[in-house]
Amino acid sequence: MRLTRYFLPTLKETPAEAQIASHRLMLRAGMVRQAGAGIYSWLPLGFRVLKRIETIVHEEMQRAGAHAVLMPTMQLADLWRESGRYDAYGPEMLRIRDRHGRDMLYGPTNEEQITQIMRDDIQSYRDLPRNLYHIQWKFRDEIRPRFGVMRGREFLMKDAYSFDLDFESARRSYNTMFVAYLRTYARMGLRAIPLQADSGPIGGDLSHEFVILAATGETRVHADRRLLDMDAACSGIDYDGDLEPVVRAWTSLYAASDDKHDPETAPVSGSDLLVARGIEVGHIFYFGTKYSEAMGASVAMPDGERRLLHGGSYGIGVSRLAGAIIEACHDDAGIIWPDSVAPFDAGIVNLKTGDPLCDSIAAAAEERLHAAGLEVLHDDRDERAGVKFSDMDLIGLPWQIIVGPRGAASSRVELKRRADGQRLDLSLDDAVPCILDSRT
Amino acid sequence: MRLTRYFLPTLKETPAEAQIASHRLMLRAGMVRQAGAGIYSWLPLGFRVLKRIETIVHEEMQRAGAHAVLMPTMQLADLWRESGRYDAYGPEMLRIRDRHGRDMLYGPTNEEQITQIMRDDIQSYRDLPRNLYHIQWKFRDEIRPRFGVMRGREFLMKDAYSFDLDFESARRSYNTMFVAYLRTYARMGLRAIPLQADSGPIGGDLSHEFVILAATGETRVHADRRLLDMDAACSGIDYDGDLEPVVRAWTSLYAASDDKHDPETAPVSGSDLLVARGIEVGHIFYFGTKYSEAMGASVAMPDGERRLLHGGSYGIGVSRLAGAIIEACHDDAGIIWPDSVAPFDAGIVNLKTGDPLCDSIAAAAEERLHAAGLEVLHDDRDERAGVKFSDMDLIGLPWQIIVGPRGAASSRVELKRRADGQRLDLSLDDAVPCILDSRT
């Protein structure tokens, strides 16, 4: 992609309204623009990141046996009256009346809607277990939206819903999601810590929040340092096997949020205790028969008996993750994208646009990166080198290929790794393999 | 994908509320379920189709130089007050008040929003031309929603917006979209006819609707039969070249909707005149400075003069297309998906689930299709052959591999092409290449 043809409105100044790093950097890097309080438009660079996050979430959900659906954003109030949540939800629910005077709402979540689908279309015990998820925009009318996409009103969420015949089977579904979440965050280059969370009226221990570590995170986590050594990618996991030992290995190590941590009773302390900042990016939750009972969702067992569905819900803040990843991965110069979610794999900085030699080396670099299956943003603007360098650092692509008149004469380029600033002087022939090697 | 693990709630009975073929078939094939008047949930099979349509639209937009963004569904009323459309739009606009009493709306389209982004972030003539698009849910509060996803209230639309310095450049942007639209529909296996449309207050001839031919379509089209022989794939097109001759070749041939067609004055008649039913699936439109003038969106020219942006908008009904394709491609038994948008490339019908030989041949077929990069739905249910055949015809996958006890003994399967019912008795070794060959 040539930058002269792209829409990348970077900002030199830090916007005054942005209080946290990710918000500042997303505005400065031309990723998003505010469309209203807590509502954002995603510009081309931001949209690419959002899509790459989405793709990882889709892949890991499907690997874990969940099926993608898409429920609408607008829901009927009557559906929420069945569960009793229409009155209970409070002012965060955006309530709407259509032209015929029917009460509707912009979905803040979809338990009722998915339970309705199950109730209408699942008849037999043989149709279970099922796990359906979607990635859809939600709206929660936060009283004081802030922190950019980290706490927006309109936000993109992945919400999965499992349905099982009994608690034991539901626990298997829960464990599957637990592992899928670990894998999802690991693939994004994040270190996630599962924290036991309030389970609400159901009781039991099947409720976890996933917090990723980020120096500028909003909450403080106290955890057994050995959690950092766990295999978060869950290499070689077999979802058809017993996941209980994996989940137990993770949950047996201490981890608590600030408000639950008590130094007196915590089982770890001193150098064994990791105290770090983090950001909540997911929540998994077993809610039993709460919705199936209220809405009459059951299946027939072999003996004809009706059995209420046991449900769980599993959320990941997809748009929030774009911000959370930046909180975890940035420096003073800008964003440092993990390879897996970077909007482009590499950038090309042509230091002397208009110089025939530099132009041809830069074009050749673009072509070779493409041929290798990499996505590349080529800064072919007629701008000063300083502007190009600082924009490229700001948008944080993992690799930069810098083409200058000195090296160009001998077909040499400078290859810079954004994460550590390491620079290599290489022939163009060697630069592409060097990038590819680092990714495998 | 094993059907026993999938969520595919097919219906034997035709739902009473469905008046047209696509609506009936989408319900019966378990693609969608109604969530409210004109509001649908997309179940796994439907979601796959929606994604494949989206992917083609994305690819063709990007090939034509447009960049993907994502604007929010909720918009501020004040933005629409700038253009004057907040009052003008009427009761189809879903108006909403948030918890702070601010007037908002669920976007029915995005001209104001994209113009705001351009106004704020494009400064110089050098930043043009630009074409930005998104695929996002819209809401139009139709008084009488019907025909399933063909005329829903919440619907998925691709809307692109071009911005240029003057009319001549805007015409190039328009022509680019014209060609991209032809290609998009052609890739979906559809025959699209561009009809000159009302251009509204701007005047000029830069407004076309795209209608695809479908025997059960809602409108009647009268057109020069030679349009059917045109190269709709626009093979070898160069978007950087002059597209005017291509566009002129298409638009010089007569085509008119029923209400505009006058047999007395039409330049073609008799056997040269094609009279067919069709469905509108796209609209492209040059609107000049309508929004940039109202909202003050301009750029600086080399001499410092400010120039208003010349805009166009380009819509494709993405969710509507799922229905429209079915209207164009079905028979009494069900849907007949074109290869490019089929939810799975092939289905496997195991006629005797539980029989070790049939099970192993069916499993081998699934494995080979996967290995060849094809997506496959394997009906491994313990159901009668008749149920499996009719479900497979209903959901309309392009190919069926039928595994029965007779052929299984000699590793032979029946390969059925859904479109024409043609059946071949083949060894499993030959079936996969046969599918692959037909697709290239």
XYZ file of C-alpha atoms in Angstrom, chain A residues 172-417:
246
model
C -16.599 -29.081 30.250
C -17.920 -26.256 28.070
C -16.605 -23.768 30.589
C -13.175 -25.392 30.637
C -13.073 -25.342 26.847
C -13.653 -21.607 26.838
C -11.121 -21.114 29.626
C -8.441 -22.723 27.474
C -9.613 -20.945 24.298
C -9.261 -17.626 26.118
C -5.719 -18.373 27.215
C -4.808 -19.282 23.645
C -6.539 -16.228 22.183
C -4.627 -13.728 24.298
C -1.360 -15.612 23.892
C -1.707 -15.405 20.111
C -2.050 -11.641 20.442
C 1.252 -11.477 22.263
C -0.395 -10.740 25.596
C 0.140 -12.265 29.009
C -3.267 -13.041 30.471
C -4.000 -13.828 34.110
C -7.331 -15.486 34.983
C -8.840 -14.111 38.175
C -11.658 -15.818 39.975
C -14.621 -13.477 39.773
C -17.895 -13.028 41.551
C -20.251 -15.684 40.334
C -23.406 -13.813 41.152
C -26.574 -15.467 42.377
C -25.645 -18.922 41.068
C -22.735 -19.510 43.371
C -19.947 -21.918 42.556
C -16.517 -21.106 41.249
C -17.188 -21.030 37.508
C -16.547 -17.372 36.860
C -13.256 -15.896 35.771
C -12.075 -12.563 34.518
C -9.079 -12.452 32.215
C -6.718 -9.578 32.830
C -3.793 -8.835 30.573
C -0.700 -7.277 32.039
C 0.016 -3.708 30.949
C 2.169 -1.203 32.797
C -0.487 1.477 32.331
C -3.429 -0.823 33.139
C -6.420 0.332 35.119
C -6.435 -2.322 37.835
C -3.833 -3.906 40.044
C -3.307 -7.652 40.116
C -1.613 -9.709 42.820
C -0.594 -13.107 41.581
C 1.676 -16.050 42.037
C 4.697 -15.295 39.902
C 4.665 -18.852 38.547
C 1.662 -17.875 36.431
C 4.132 -16.123 34.162
C 5.821 -19.429 33.412
C 2.650 -21.285 32.451
C 2.197 -22.396 28.841
C -0.470 -19.895 27.856
C -0.555 -21.149 24.270
C -1.737 -24.499 25.708
C 0.388 -26.232 23.094
C -0.991 -29.481 21.807
C -4.286 -29.143 23.615
C -6.996 -31.649 22.671
C -10.396 -30.088 23.141
C -12.004 -33.513 23.081
C -9.890 -34.580 26.017
C -10.217 -33.741 29.709
C -9.314 -30.090 30.234
C -9.903 -30.093 33.974
C -6.206 -30.660 34.818
C -5.187 -27.721 32.617
C -7.741 -25.418 34.150
C -6.861 -26.594 37.635
C -3.158 -25.960 37.026
C -3.982 -22.364 36.216
C -6.593 -21.736 38.884
C -4.654 -23.376 41.697
C -2.097 -20.573 41.541
C -3.017 -17.479 43.490
C -4.334 -14.459 41.574
C -6.522 -11.674 42.906
C -7.535 -8.186 42.006
C -6.680 -5.298 44.298
C -10.021 -5.256 46.073
C -9.880 -8.972 46.909
C -6.223 -9.213 47.799
C -5.460 -9.488 51.496
C -1.722 -9.591 52.278
C -2.498 -11.316 55.562
C -4.182 -14.327 54.021
C -2.643 -14.475 50.542
C -0.745 -17.767 50.078
C 2.169 -16.067 48.345
C 4.208 -13.042 49.318
C 7.548 -11.398 48.872
C 9.396 -12.183 45.681
C 6.950 -14.984 44.858
C 4.183 -12.425 44.550
C 3.785 -10.581 41.307
C 2.157 -7.190 41.719
C 1.315 -5.701 38.365
C -1.154 -3.545 36.550
C -3.621 -5.060 34.148
C -6.687 -4.578 31.997
C -9.768 -6.757 31.998
C -10.364 -8.073 28.501
C -12.636 -11.046 29.030
C -15.080 -12.672 31.384
C -16.402 -16.226 31.394
C -19.339 -17.228 33.486
C -21.554 -20.214 34.180
C -25.098 -19.106 34.942
C -26.865 -22.454 35.080
C -30.584 -22.453 34.362
C -31.124 -18.770 35.046
C -32.366 -17.912 31.549
C -33.680 -21.283 30.477
C -35.927 -21.387 33.527
C -37.242 -17.854 33.069
C -37.788 -18.390 29.355
C -38.766 -22.050 29.275
C -35.873 -23.427 27.241
C -35.660 -27.194 27.607
C -35.024 -30.376 25.646
C -36.541 -33.829 25.774
C -34.424 -36.553 27.400
C -34.495 -40.172 26.153
C -37.236 -40.965 28.645
C -39.337 -38.017 27.516
C -38.566 -35.933 30.588
C -37.924 -32.231 29.857
C -34.600 -30.880 31.005
C -33.750 -27.188 31.349
C -30.638 -26.023 29.528
C -27.539 -25.192 31.559
C -25.917 -22.111 30.157
C -22.736 -20.108 30.306
C -21.634 -16.898 28.652
C -18.171 -15.910 27.559
C -17.239 -12.377 26.578
C -14.193 -10.806 24.965
C -14.001 -7.072 24.427
C -12.820 -6.985 20.816
C -12.662 -3.217 20.296
C -11.374 -2.814 23.844
C -8.518 -5.188 23.022
C -7.245 -2.812 20.348
C -6.705 -0.283 23.111
C -5.546 -2.830 25.680
C -2.863 -4.179 23.350
C -1.519 -0.656 22.923
C -1.472 -0.148 26.682
C 0.615 -3.312 26.911
C 2.787 -2.571 23.873
C 4.017 0.988 23.383
C 6.886 3.317 24.192
C 7.384 7.064 24.100
C 7.602 7.073 20.311
C 4.364 5.210 19.706
C 2.756 1.827 19.328
C 4.695 -1.444 19.118
C 2.320 -3.955 17.521
C 2.745 -7.641 18.221
C 3.221 -9.385 14.853
C -0.151 -11.131 14.984
C -2.301 -8.006 15.202
C -0.165 -5.435 13.369
C -2.096 -3.527 10.705
C 0.750 -4.149 8.263
C 3.668 -6.515 8.716
C 6.247 -3.989 7.610
C 6.707 -0.398 6.586
C 9.007 1.000 3.934
C 10.538 4.404 4.537
C 11.834 5.971 1.374
C 14.131 8.743 2.593
C 14.417 10.411 -0.777
C 11.200 10.133 -2.736
C 11.792 11.307 -6.281
C 15.306 9.977 -6.431
C 15.126 7.306 -9.154
C 17.400 4.873 -7.354
C 15.672 5.185 -3.981
C 12.274 4.937 -5.649
C 13.225 1.785 -7.476
C 14.738 0.105 -4.406
C 11.706 1.016 -2.339
C 9.383 -0.316 -5.042
C 11.425 -3.507 -5.256
C 11.221 -3.920 -1.485
C 7.442 -3.519 -1.618
C 7.174 -6.083 -4.381
C 9.308 -8.644 -2.568
C 7.434 -8.262 0.690
C 4.172 -8.789 -1.196
C 5.555 -11.785 -3.001
C 6.438 -13.236 0.405
C 2.819 -12.830 1.498
C 3.476 -9.876 3.787
C 1.361 -6.755 4.002
C 3.323 -3.566 3.681
C 2.801 0.167 3.997
C 5.180 2.108 1.784
C 5.794 5.710 2.807
C 6.299 7.314 -0.596
C 5.337 10.793 0.551
C 7.426 13.801 -0.314
C 8.179 14.563 3.335
C 11.242 15.117 5.477
C 12.977 12.004 6.827
C 12.198 13.050 10.390
C 8.471 13.141 9.695
C 8.602 9.726 8.079
C 10.598 8.187 10.907
C 8.360 9.531 13.602
C 5.166 8.535 11.786
C 6.497 5.031 11.226
C 7.466 4.666 14.885
C 4.112 6.100 15.903
C 2.030 3.583 13.947
C 4.278 0.815 15.253
C 4.588 -1.716 12.422
C 6.870 -4.553 13.553
C 9.495 -3.964 10.851
C 10.786 -0.950 8.961
C 12.800 -1.116 5.780
C 14.617 2.166 5.392
C 15.783 3.102 1.912
C 18.298 5.931 1.681
C 20.498 7.285 -1.087
C 23.688 6.026 0.520
C 22.716 2.373 0.689
C 20.609 2.403 -2.439
C 23.650 2.675 -4.681
C 24.706 -0.785 -3.497
C 21.142 -2.144 -3.112
C 21.437 -2.037 0.644
C 18.700 -1.106 3.066
C 18.390 -0.702 6.770
C 16.091 -3.132 8.521
C 14.733 -1.890 11.822
C 12.825 -3.931 14.363
